[in-house]
PDB file of C-alpha atoms in Angstrom:
ATOM      1  CA  PHE T  49     -59.385 163.454 107.200  1.00  0.00           C
ATOM      2  CA  TRP T  50     -58.053 160.288 108.783  1.00  0.00           C
ATOM      3  CA  LEU T  51     -58.826 158.851 112.177  1.00  0.00           C
ATOM      4  CA  LYS T  52     -56.064 157.009 114.022  1.00  0.00           C
ATOM      5  CA  VAL T  53     -56.922 153.523 115.288  1.00  0.00           C
ATOM      6  CA  LYS T  54     -54.662 151.221 117.297  1.00  0.00           C
ATOM      7  CA  PRO T  55     -52.664 148.930 114.965  1.00  0.00           C
ATOM      8  CA  SER T  56     -53.799 145.885 116.939  1.00  0.00           C
ATOM      9  CA  LEU T  57     -57.447 146.638 116.036  1.00  0.00           C
ATOM     10  CA  ALA T  58     -56.799 147.051 112.324  1.00  0.00           C
ATOM     11  CA  LYS T  59     -54.298 144.239 111.594  1.00  0.00           C
ATOM     12  CA  GLY T  60     -56.818 142.083 109.776  1.00  0.00           C
ATOM     13  CA  SER T  61     -58.063 144.872 107.478  1.00  0.00           C
ATOM     14  CA  GLY T  62     -54.797 145.606 105.690  1.00  0.00           C
ATOM     15  CA  SER T  63     -54.568 146.932 102.134  1.00  0.00           C
ATOM     16  CA  THR T  64     -51.486 145.999 100.136  1.00  0.00           C
ATOM     17  CA  SER T  65     -51.611 148.907  97.606  1.00  0.00           C
ATOM     18  CA  LYS T  66     -48.545 151.131  97.872  1.00  0.00           C
ATOM     19  CA  HIS T  67     -50.629 154.302  97.253  1.00  0.00           C
ATOM     20  CA  SER T  68     -53.210 153.653  99.964  1.00  0.00           C
ATOM     21  CA  PRO T  69     -52.699 154.912 103.542  1.00  0.00           C
ATOM     22  CA  PRO T  70     -51.506 152.540 106.280  1.00  0.00           C
ATOM     23  CA  SER T  71     -54.032 150.055 107.548  1.00  0.00           C
ATOM     24  CA  PHE T  72     -54.379 151.739 110.954  1.00  0.00           C
ATOM     25  CA  LEU T  73     -55.629 154.951 109.306  1.00  0.00           C
ATOM     26  CA  LEU T  74     -59.327 154.787 108.507  1.00  0.00           C
ATOM     27  CA  PRO T  75     -61.249 157.556 106.686  1.00  0.00           C
ATOM     28  CA  THR T  76     -63.922 159.588 108.500  1.00  0.00           C
ATOM     29  CA  MET T  77     -66.960 161.012 106.746  1.00  0.00           C
ATOM     30  CA  GLY T  78     -67.961 164.649 106.359  1.00  0.00           C
ATOM     31  CA  ARG T  79     -66.238 167.938 105.779  1.00  0.00           C
ATOM     32  CA  VAL T  80     -65.553 170.892 108.081  1.00  0.00           C
ATOM     33  CA  ILE T  81     -68.317 173.395 107.254  1.00  0.00           C
ATOM     34  CA  ARG T  82     -67.736 177.111 106.715  1.00  0.00           C
ATOM     35  CA  GLY T  83     -69.012 178.135 110.162  1.00  0.00           C
ATOM     36  CA  SER T  84     -66.444 175.890 111.873  1.00  0.00           C
ATOM     37  CA  ARG T  85     -63.579 177.076 109.678  1.00  0.00           C
ATOM     38  CA  LYS T  86     -64.250 180.719 110.546  1.00  0.00           C
ATOM     39  CA  GLY T  87     -63.195 180.162 114.138  1.00  0.00           C
ATOM     40  CA  LYS T  88     -59.751 178.816 113.269  1.00  0.00           C
ATOM     41  CA  SER T  89     -58.673 179.803 109.763  1.00  0.00           C
ATOM     42  CA  LEU T  90     -56.646 182.962 109.159  1.00  0.00           C
ATOM     43  CA  ILE T  91     -58.296 183.621 105.794  1.00  0.00           C
ATOM     44  CA  PHE T  92     -61.376 185.019 107.567  1.00  0.00           C
ATOM     45  CA  THR T  93     -59.556 187.515 109.806  1.00  0.00           C
ATOM     46  CA  ALA T  94     -60.002 191.257 109.356  1.00  0.00           C
ATOM     47  CA  LYS T  95     -57.701 193.209 106.992  1.00  0.00           C
ATOM     48  CA  THR T  96     -55.932 195.649 109.319  1.00  0.00           C
ATOM     49  CA  ARG T  97     -52.651 196.572 107.589  1.00  0.00           C
ATOM     50  CA  LEU T  98     -53.837 199.904 106.177  1.00  0.00           C
ATOM     51  CA  ARG T  99     -56.063 200.923 109.072  1.00  0.00           C
ATOM     52  CA  LYS T 100     -55.230 204.080 110.983  1.00  0.00           C
ATOM     53  CA  GLY T 101     -55.515 202.715 114.527  1.00  0.00           C
ATOM     54  CA  ALA T 102     -57.859 202.160 117.450  1.00  0.00           C
ATOM     55  CA  VAL T 103     -60.514 204.834 117.946  1.00  0.00           C
ATOM     56  CA  LYS T 104     -60.687 205.911 121.596  1.00  0.00           C
ATOM     57  CA  LEU T 105     -61.330 208.944 123.784  1.00  0.00           C
ATOM     58  CA  ARG T 106     -58.632 210.426 126.019  1.00  0.00           C
ATOM     59  CA  VAL T 107     -57.550 208.447 129.048  1.00  0.00           C
ATOM     60  CA  LEU T 108     -59.582 209.849 131.942  1.00  0.00           C
ATOM     61  CA  ASP T 109     -57.281 211.876 134.225  1.00  0.00           C
ATOM     62  CA  TYR T 110     -57.437 214.579 136.912  1.00  0.00           C
ATOM     63  CA  THR T 111     -57.687 217.318 134.287  1.00  0.00           C
ATOM     64  CA  GLU T 112     -60.898 215.905 132.822  1.00  0.00           C
ATOM     65  CA  ARG T 113     -62.484 215.041 136.164  1.00  0.00           C
ATOM     66  CA  HIS T 114     -62.082 218.521 137.655  1.00  0.00           C
ATOM     67  CA  GLY T 115     -61.617 220.873 134.685  1.00  0.00           C
ATOM     68  CA  TYR T 116     -61.055 220.483 130.972  1.00  0.00           C
ATOM     69  CA  ALA T 117     -58.330 219.666 128.466  1.00  0.00           C
ATOM     70  CA  LYS T 118     -57.965 221.625 125.235  1.00  0.00           C
ATOM     71  CA  GLY T 119     -57.188 219.860 121.964  1.00  0.00           C
ATOM     72  CA  ILE T 120     -56.985 220.781 118.293  1.00  0.00           C
ATOM     73  CA  VAL T 121     -58.274 218.809 115.301  1.00  0.00           C
ATOM     74  CA  LYS T 122     -55.214 218.330 113.090  1.00  0.00           C
ATOM     75  CA  GLN T 123     -56.749 216.342 110.244  1.00  0.00           C
ATOM     76  CA  ILE T 124     -59.852 214.447 109.174  1.00  0.00           C
ATOM     77  CA  MET T 125     -59.133 211.258 107.236  1.00  0.00           C
ATOM     78  CA  HIS T 126     -60.633 208.105 105.801  1.00  0.00           C
ATOM     79  CA  ASP T 127     -60.117 204.776 107.551  1.00  0.00           C
ATOM     80  CA  PRO T 128     -60.251 201.718 105.216  1.00  0.00           C
ATOM     81  CA  GLY T 129     -63.122 199.428 106.094  1.00  0.00           C
ATOM     82  CA  ARG T 130     -64.937 202.069 108.158  1.00  0.00           C
ATOM     83  CA  GLY T 131     -67.862 204.148 106.928  1.00  0.00           C
ATOM     84  CA  ALA T 132     -67.244 207.083 109.265  1.00  0.00           C
ATOM     85  CA  PRO T 133     -64.299 209.498 108.863  1.00  0.00           C
ATOM     86  CA  LEU T 134     -61.713 209.781 111.635  1.00  0.00           C
ATOM     87  CA  ALA T 135     -60.373 212.919 113.296  1.00  0.00           C
ATOM     88  CA  GLU T 136     -56.838 213.155 114.653  1.00  0.00           C
ATOM     89  CA  VAL T 137     -56.937 215.331 117.775  1.00  0.00           C
ATOM     90  CA  HIS T 138     -53.760 216.575 119.485  1.00  0.00           C
ATOM     91  CA  PHE T 139     -53.635 217.327 123.232  1.00  0.00           C
ATOM     92  CA  ARG T 140     -50.707 218.570 125.292  1.00  0.00           C
ATOM     93  CA  ASN T 141     -49.643 215.991 127.832  1.00  0.00           C
ATOM     94  CA  PRO T 142     -50.270 217.401 131.343  1.00  0.00           C
ATOM     95  CA  TYR T 143     -47.215 215.695 132.859  1.00  0.00           C
ATOM     96  CA  LYS T 144     -44.514 215.568 130.155  1.00  0.00           C
ATOM     97  CA  TYR T 145     -43.351 217.816 127.340  1.00  0.00           C
ATOM     98  CA  LYS T 146     -45.034 215.944 124.498  1.00  0.00           C
ATOM     99  CA  LEU T 147     -48.256 215.680 122.485  1.00  0.00           C
ATOM    100  CA  ASP T 148     -50.941 213.069 122.991  1.00  0.00           C
ATOM    101  CA  LYS T 149     -52.415 212.156 119.600  1.00  0.00           C
ATOM    102  CA  GLU T 150     -55.905 210.663 119.810  1.00  0.00           C
ATOM    103  CA  LEU T 151     -58.089 209.167 117.080  1.00  0.00           C
ATOM    104  CA  TRP T 152     -61.783 210.045 117.358  1.00  0.00           C
ATOM    105  CA  VAL T 153     -64.733 209.323 115.126  1.00  0.00           C
ATOM    106  CA  ALA T 154     -65.493 212.655 113.434  1.00  0.00           C
ATOM    107  CA  VAL T 155     -68.906 214.175 114.151  1.00  0.00           C
ATOM    108  CA  GLU T 156     -70.906 216.271 111.699  1.00  0.00           C
ATOM    109  CA  GLY T 157     -69.656 219.866 111.690  1.00  0.00           C
ATOM    110  CA  LEU T 158     -66.114 219.095 112.872  1.00  0.00           C
ATOM    111  CA  TYR T 159     -63.335 220.817 110.889  1.00  0.00           C
ATOM    112  CA  THR T 160     -59.544 220.930 110.891  1.00  0.00           C
ATOM    113  CA  GLY T 161     -58.098 223.595 113.155  1.00  0.00           C
ATOM    114  CA  GLN T 162     -61.106 223.445 115.490  1.00  0.00           C
ATOM    115  CA  PHE T 163     -60.437 223.531 119.220  1.00  0.00           C
ATOM    116  CA  VAL T 164     -62.227 220.809 121.178  1.00  0.00           C
ATOM    117  CA  TYR T 165     -62.493 220.579 124.937  1.00  0.00           C
ATOM    118  CA  CYS T 166     -62.728 217.464 127.106  1.00  0.00           C
ATOM    119  CA  GLY T 167     -63.770 217.501 130.732  1.00  0.00           C
ATOM    120  CA  ALA T 168     -66.460 218.123 133.296  1.00  0.00           C
ATOM    121  CA  LYS T 169     -66.250 221.898 132.793  1.00  0.00           C
ATOM    122  CA  ALA T 170     -66.298 221.858 128.981  1.00  0.00           C
ATOM    123  CA  ARG T 171     -69.064 223.753 127.174  1.00  0.00           C
ATOM    124  CA  LEU T 172     -72.002 222.050 125.488  1.00  0.00           C
ATOM    125  CA  GLU T 173     -70.837 222.414 121.877  1.00  0.00           C
ATOM    126  CA  VAL T 174     -70.499 220.052 118.916  1.00  0.00           C
ATOM    127  CA  GLY T 175     -67.190 218.181 119.049  1.00  0.00           C
ATOM    128  CA  ASN T 176     -66.616 218.587 122.792  1.00  0.00           C
ATOM    129  CA  CYS T 177     -66.424 215.615 125.138  1.00  0.00           C
ATOM    130  CA  MET T 178     -68.015 215.708 128.587  1.00  0.00           C
ATOM    131  CA  PRO T 179     -69.743 213.430 131.153  1.00  0.00           C
ATOM    132  CA  LEU T 180     -73.359 212.478 130.497  1.00  0.00           C
ATOM    133  CA  GLY T 181     -74.346 213.796 133.922  1.00  0.00           C
ATOM    134  CA  LYS T 182     -73.415 217.341 132.824  1.00  0.00           C
ATOM    135  CA  MET T 183     -75.652 217.231 129.719  1.00  0.00           C
ATOM    136  CA  PRO T 184     -79.314 218.280 129.650  1.00  0.00           C
ATOM    137  CA  GLU T 185     -82.019 215.865 128.513  1.00  0.00           C
ATOM    138  CA  GLY T 186     -82.356 215.650 124.740  1.00  0.00           C
ATOM    139  CA  THR T 187     -78.631 216.082 124.011  1.00  0.00           C
ATOM    140  CA  VAL T 188     -77.501 214.108 120.953  1.00  0.00           C
ATOM    141  CA  VAL T 189     -74.140 212.372 121.515  1.00  0.00           C
ATOM    142  CA  SER T 190     -71.852 209.760 119.957  1.00  0.00           C
ATOM    143  CA  MET T 191     -68.787 207.724 121.019  1.00  0.00           C
ATOM    144  CA  CYS T 192     -70.588 207.122 124.307  1.00  0.00           C
ATOM    145  CA  GLU T 193     -68.957 205.118 127.077  1.00  0.00           C
ATOM    146  CA  GLU T 194     -70.708 202.018 128.408  1.00  0.00           C
ATOM    147  CA  LYS T 195     -68.721 201.909 131.637  1.00  0.00           C
ATOM    148  CA  ALA T 196     -66.910 204.883 133.132  1.00  0.00           C
ATOM    149  CA  SER T 197     -63.508 205.541 131.503  1.00  0.00           C
ATOM    150  CA  ASP T 198     -63.741 202.711 128.908  1.00  0.00           C
ATOM    151  CA  ARG T 199     -62.967 205.363 126.214  1.00  0.00           C
ATOM    152  CA  GLY T 200     -66.075 205.034 124.022  1.00  0.00           C
ATOM    153  CA  ARG T 201     -68.123 201.988 123.015  1.00  0.00           C
ATOM    154  CA  LEU T 202     -71.601 203.046 121.789  1.00  0.00           C
ATOM    155  CA  ALA T 203     -72.755 204.920 118.636  1.00  0.00           C
ATOM    156  CA  ARG T 204     -69.502 204.873 116.654  1.00  0.00           C
ATOM    157  CA  ALA T 205     -70.747 203.881 113.168  1.00  0.00           C
ATOM    158  CA  SER T 206     -71.478 206.440 110.455  1.00  0.00           C
ATOM    159  CA  GLY T 207     -74.675 208.411 111.017  1.00  0.00           C
ATOM    160  CA  CYS T 208     -75.303 206.909 114.485  1.00  0.00           C
ATOM    161  CA  ASN T 209     -76.081 208.781 117.670  1.00  0.00           C
ATOM    162  CA  CYS T 210     -77.381 208.313 121.211  1.00  0.00           C
ATOM    163  CA  MET T 211     -79.758 210.659 122.998  1.00  0.00           C
ATOM    164  CA  VAL T 212     -79.768 211.543 126.691  1.00  0.00           C
ATOM    165  CA  VAL T 213     -83.281 210.636 127.854  1.00  0.00           C
ATOM    166  CA  GLY T 214     -83.104 211.398 131.571  1.00  0.00           C
ATOM    167  CA  HIS T 215     -81.135 211.402 134.814  1.00  0.00           C
ATOM    168  CA  SER T 216     -81.794 209.641 138.108  1.00  0.00           C
ATOM    169  CA  ASP T 217     -82.759 211.670 141.169  1.00  0.00           C
ATOM    170  CA  ASP T 218     -79.433 211.073 142.920  1.00  0.00           C
ATOM    171  CA  GLY T 219     -77.521 211.988 139.728  1.00  0.00           C
ATOM    172  CA  ARG T 220     -75.560 208.751 139.580  1.00  0.00           C
ATOM    173  CA  LYS T 221     -77.279 207.121 136.584  1.00  0.00           C
ATOM    174  CA  THR T 222     -78.254 208.419 133.143  1.00  0.00           C
ATOM    175  CA  ARG T 223     -80.756 206.884 130.740  1.00  0.00           C
ATOM    176  CA  ILE T 224     -79.779 206.989 127.048  1.00  0.00           C
ATOM    177  CA  ARG T 225     -81.494 205.880 123.851  1.00  0.00           C
ATOM    178  CA  LEU T 226     -79.264 203.736 121.659  1.00  0.00           C
ATOM    179  CA  PRO T 227     -79.178 203.834 117.824  1.00  0.00           C
ATOM    180  CA  SER T 228     -81.325 200.669 117.773  1.00  0.00           C
ATOM    181  CA  GLY T 229     -84.085 202.495 119.676  1.00  0.00           C
ATOM    182  CA  SER T 230     -83.631 200.520 122.886  1.00  0.00           C
ATOM    183  CA  ARG T 231     -82.814 202.316 126.112  1.00  0.00           C
ATOM    184  CA  LYS T 232     -79.922 201.721 128.457  1.00  0.00           C
ATOM    185  CA  THR T 233     -78.961 202.963 131.906  1.00  0.00           C
ATOM    186  CA  VAL T 234     -75.286 203.894 132.307  1.00  0.00           C
ATOM    187  CA  PRO T 235     -73.312 205.710 135.029  1.00  0.00           C
ATOM    188  CA  SER T 236     -73.491 209.508 134.804  1.00  0.00           C
ATOM    189  CA  THR T 237     -69.692 209.676 134.849  1.00  0.00           C
ATOM    190  CA  CYS T 238     -69.572 208.062 131.375  1.00  0.00           C
ATOM    191  CA  ARG T 239     -68.281 210.493 128.746  1.00  0.00           C
ATOM    192  CA  ALA T 240     -69.517 211.106 125.203  1.00  0.00           C
ATOM    193  CA  VAL T 241     -68.775 213.394 122.254  1.00  0.00           C
ATOM    194  CA  ILE T 242     -71.540 215.872 121.423  1.00  0.00           C
ATOM    195  CA  GLY T 243     -72.941 215.483 117.904  1.00  0.00           C
ATOM    196  CA  ILE T 244     -73.886 212.874 115.299  1.00  0.00           C
ATOM    197  CA  VAL T 245     -71.230 210.672 113.695  1.00  0.00           C
ATOM    198  CA  ALA T 246     -70.368 211.916 110.193  1.00  0.00           C
ATOM    199  CA  GLY T 247     -70.836 209.824 107.063  1.00  0.00           C
ATOM    200  CA  GLY T 248     -74.586 209.283 107.508  1.00  0.00           C
ATOM    201  CA  GLY T 249     -76.791 208.198 104.623  1.00  0.00           C
ATOM    202  CA  ARG T 250     -74.104 205.837 103.374  1.00  0.00           C
ATOM    203  CA  LEU T 251     -76.604 203.043 102.691  1.00  0.00           C
ATOM    204  CA  ASP T 252     -79.063 205.282 100.807  1.00  0.00           C
ATOM    205  CA  LYS T 253     -77.042 204.966  97.592  1.00  0.00           C
ATOM    206  CA  PRO T 254     -77.809 201.671  95.796  1.00  0.00           C
ATOM    207  CA  VAL T 255     -74.948 199.217  95.339  1.00  0.00           C
ATOM    208  CA  LEU T 256     -75.956 198.634  91.657  1.00  0.00           C
ATOM    209  CA  LYS T 257     -73.322 196.002  90.836  1.00  0.00           C
ATOM    210  CA  ALA T 258     -71.435 193.197  92.498  1.00  0.00           C
ATOM    211  CA  GLY T 259     -68.085 194.907  91.882  1.00  0.00           C
ATOM    212  CA  ASN T 260     -68.964 197.619  94.380  1.00  0.00           C
ATOM    213  CA  ASN T 261     -69.634 195.015  97.057  1.00  0.00           C
ATOM    214  CA  HIS T 262     -66.389 193.277  96.094  1.00  0.00           C
ATOM    215  CA  HIS T 263     -64.349 196.394  96.840  1.00  0.00           C
ATOM    216  CA  LYS T 264     -66.377 197.197  99.956  1.00  0.00           C
ATOM    217  CA  TYR T 265     -65.695 193.850 101.627  1.00  0.00           C
ATOM    218  CA  LYS T 266     -62.147 193.456 100.293  1.00  0.00           C
ATOM    219  CA  VAL T 267     -60.901 195.984 102.858  1.00  0.00           C
ATOM    220  CA  LYS T 268     -63.117 194.611 105.634  1.00  0.00           C
ATOM    221  CA  ARG T 269     -62.801 190.824 105.782  1.00  0.00           C
ATOM    222  CA  ASN T 270     -63.504 187.660 103.784  1.00  0.00           C
ATOM    223  CA  CYS T 271     -67.274 187.410 104.264  1.00  0.00           C
ATOM    224  CA  TRP T 272     -68.615 188.048 100.728  1.00  0.00           C
ATOM    225  CA  PRO T 273     -70.007 186.487  98.563  1.00  0.00           C
ATOM    226  CA  ARG T 274     -71.907 184.158 100.885  1.00  0.00           C
ATOM    227  CA  VAL T 275     -73.136 180.864  99.420  1.00  0.00           C
ATOM    228  CA  ARG T 276     -76.455 179.567 100.765  1.00  0.00           C
ATOM    229  CA  GLY T 277     -76.318 176.264 102.609  1.00  0.00           C
ATOM    230  CA  SER T 278     -79.159 174.807 100.534  1.00  0.00           C
ATOM    231  CA  ALA T 279     -77.084 175.426  97.381  1.00  0.00           C
ATOM    232  CA  MET T 280     -74.267 173.202  98.665  1.00  0.00           C
ATOM    233  CA  ASN T 281     -73.705 169.453  98.626  1.00  0.00           C
ATOM    234  CA  PRO T 282     -74.725 167.327 101.628  1.00  0.00           C
ATOM    235  CA  VAL T 283     -71.058 166.893 102.595  1.00  0.00           C
ATOM    236  CA  GLU T 284     -70.556 170.678 102.909  1.00  0.00           C
ATOM    237  CA  HIS T 285     -73.639 171.793 104.850  1.00  0.00           C
ATOM    238  CA  PRO T 286     -76.563 170.239 106.773  1.00  0.00           C
ATOM    239  CA  HIS T 287     -78.986 172.056 104.429  1.00  0.00           C
ATOM    240  CA  GLY T 288     -77.290 170.776 101.240  1.00  0.00           C
ATOM    241  CA  GLY T 289     -78.364 168.164  98.716  1.00  0.00           C
ATOM    242  CA  GLY T 290     -81.703 167.097  97.270  1.00  0.00           C
ATOM    243  CA  ASN T 291     -83.079 167.148  93.766  1.00  0.00           C
ATOM    244  CA  HIS T 292     -84.417 170.657  94.380  1.00  0.00           C
ATOM    245  CA  GLN T 293     -82.823 173.333  96.552  1.00  0.00           C
ATOM    246  CA  HIS T 294     -84.697 172.777  99.780  1.00  0.00           C
ATOM    247  CA  VAL T 295     -83.689 172.242 103.399  1.00  0.00           C
ATOM    248  CA  GLY T 296     -85.955 169.251 104.001  1.00  0.00           C
ATOM    249  CA  HIS T 297     -86.146 169.594 107.800  1.00  0.00           C
ATOM    250  CA  PRO T 298     -86.784 172.322 110.384  1.00  0.00           C
ATOM    251  CA  THR T 299     -84.072 174.998 110.390  1.00  0.00           C
ATOM    252  CA  THR T 300     -84.275 175.539 114.172  1.00  0.00           C
ATOM    253  CA  MET T 301     -81.327 174.069 116.043  1.00  0.00           C
ATOM    254  CA  SER T 302     -80.658 173.475 119.735  1.00  0.00           C
ATOM    255  CA  ARG T 303     -78.124 175.513 121.662  1.00  0.00           C
ATOM    256  CA  ASP T 304     -76.020 172.449 122.568  1.00  0.00           C
ATOM    257  CA  ALA T 305     -75.755 171.005 119.053  1.00  0.00           C
ATOM    258  CA  VAL T 306     -72.309 169.847 117.984  1.00  0.00           C
ATOM    259  CA  PRO T 307     -70.120 171.910 115.615  1.00  0.00           C
ATOM    260  CA  GLY T 308     -70.896 170.990 112.028  1.00  0.00           C
ATOM    261  CA  GLN T 309     -74.550 170.523 112.913  1.00  0.00           C
ATOM    262  CA  LYS T 310     -75.150 173.925 114.505  1.00  0.00           C
ATOM    263  CA  VAL T 311     -76.527 175.969 111.594  1.00  0.00           C
ATOM    264  CA  GLY T 312     -79.816 177.758 110.969  1.00  0.00           C
ATOM    265  CA  LEU T 313     -81.950 179.396 113.651  1.00  0.00           C
ATOM    266  CA  ILE T 314     -79.953 178.519 116.775  1.00  0.00           C
ATOM    267  CA  ALA T 315     -81.985 178.310 120.011  1.00  0.00           C
ATOM    268  CA  ALA T 316     -84.815 180.310 118.428  1.00  0.00           C
ATOM    269  CA  ARG T 317     -87.504 181.453 120.862  1.00  0.00           C
ATOM    270  CA  ARG T 318     -89.826 182.088 117.935  1.00  0.00           C
ATOM    271  CA  THR T 319     -89.732 182.084 114.127  1.00  0.00           C
ATOM    272  CA  GLY T 320     -91.639 183.833 111.366  1.00  0.00           C
ATOM    273  CA  ILE T 321     -92.326 187.464 110.599  1.00  0.00           C
ATOM    274  CA  LEU T 322     -93.071 189.987 113.350  1.00  0.00           C
ATOM    275  CA  ARG T 323     -96.636 191.254 113.078  1.00  0.00           C
ATOM    276  CA  GLY T 324     -98.145 194.329 114.677  1.00  0.00           C
ATOM    277  CA  GLY T 325     -95.042 196.542 114.890  1.00  0.00           C
ATOM    278  CA  LYS T 326     -92.776 197.184 117.856  1.00  0.00           C
ATOM    279  CA  LYS T 327     -94.117 197.677 121.348  1.00  0.00           C
ATOM    280  CA  LYS T 328     -92.875 200.839 123.012  1.00  0.00           C
TER     281      LYS T 328
END
């Protein structure tokens, strides 16, 4: 990398070699580290060419708010880079003579040819989509909305699910338990699909060899294999260099550090292992 300097400042320091850069170009030290390149470079973007499409619930309309819409599961398919299978659900458009084809995350027990119902008056059955306020406590759901009519944001990965924990007295808010175990309060008008996302237990099978990871991440994005910073040279990473592979300084880093320096435990409130288990 070369830093431009005004010619008037660099007139005295001229090099006469024909292969060297002009005298007003001076070299700068360092190299752009991997974390900085990920923000700009196109080689780290996700591989989307073979993917089936965005996974969303139906657009919320009058039919769903006051009744129900009937759909049919046409096919269940694999989506490259996603652990959970997808279901293609066809609905009849309520306003025009055409079909609305939606892509949902398939739940366990869903099959092709199954009729699914979406709306406030749908029945509490696996595969149906209805507002959280209409579900009893203890219902297991997936593809849950975070805000009303955002078409599904929570519990979409394989084997994940949310659970309805409780409702507020006025019926406007619903408390749900997320896959992480934490609890969240969302509006009762948020919709969700009843059931657990299919494809669970995917991580129970051991990887066994690097080739399996190679194929797994090839269809996702360029994020594997990941070289440790301490295994690099000093020019490539702040943790690099040294006669032994060691960091040599604290790995905590301030929130307002400059790019190229901002690696490690950024703005850490605490470090070390968690002792004593989680508090409920």
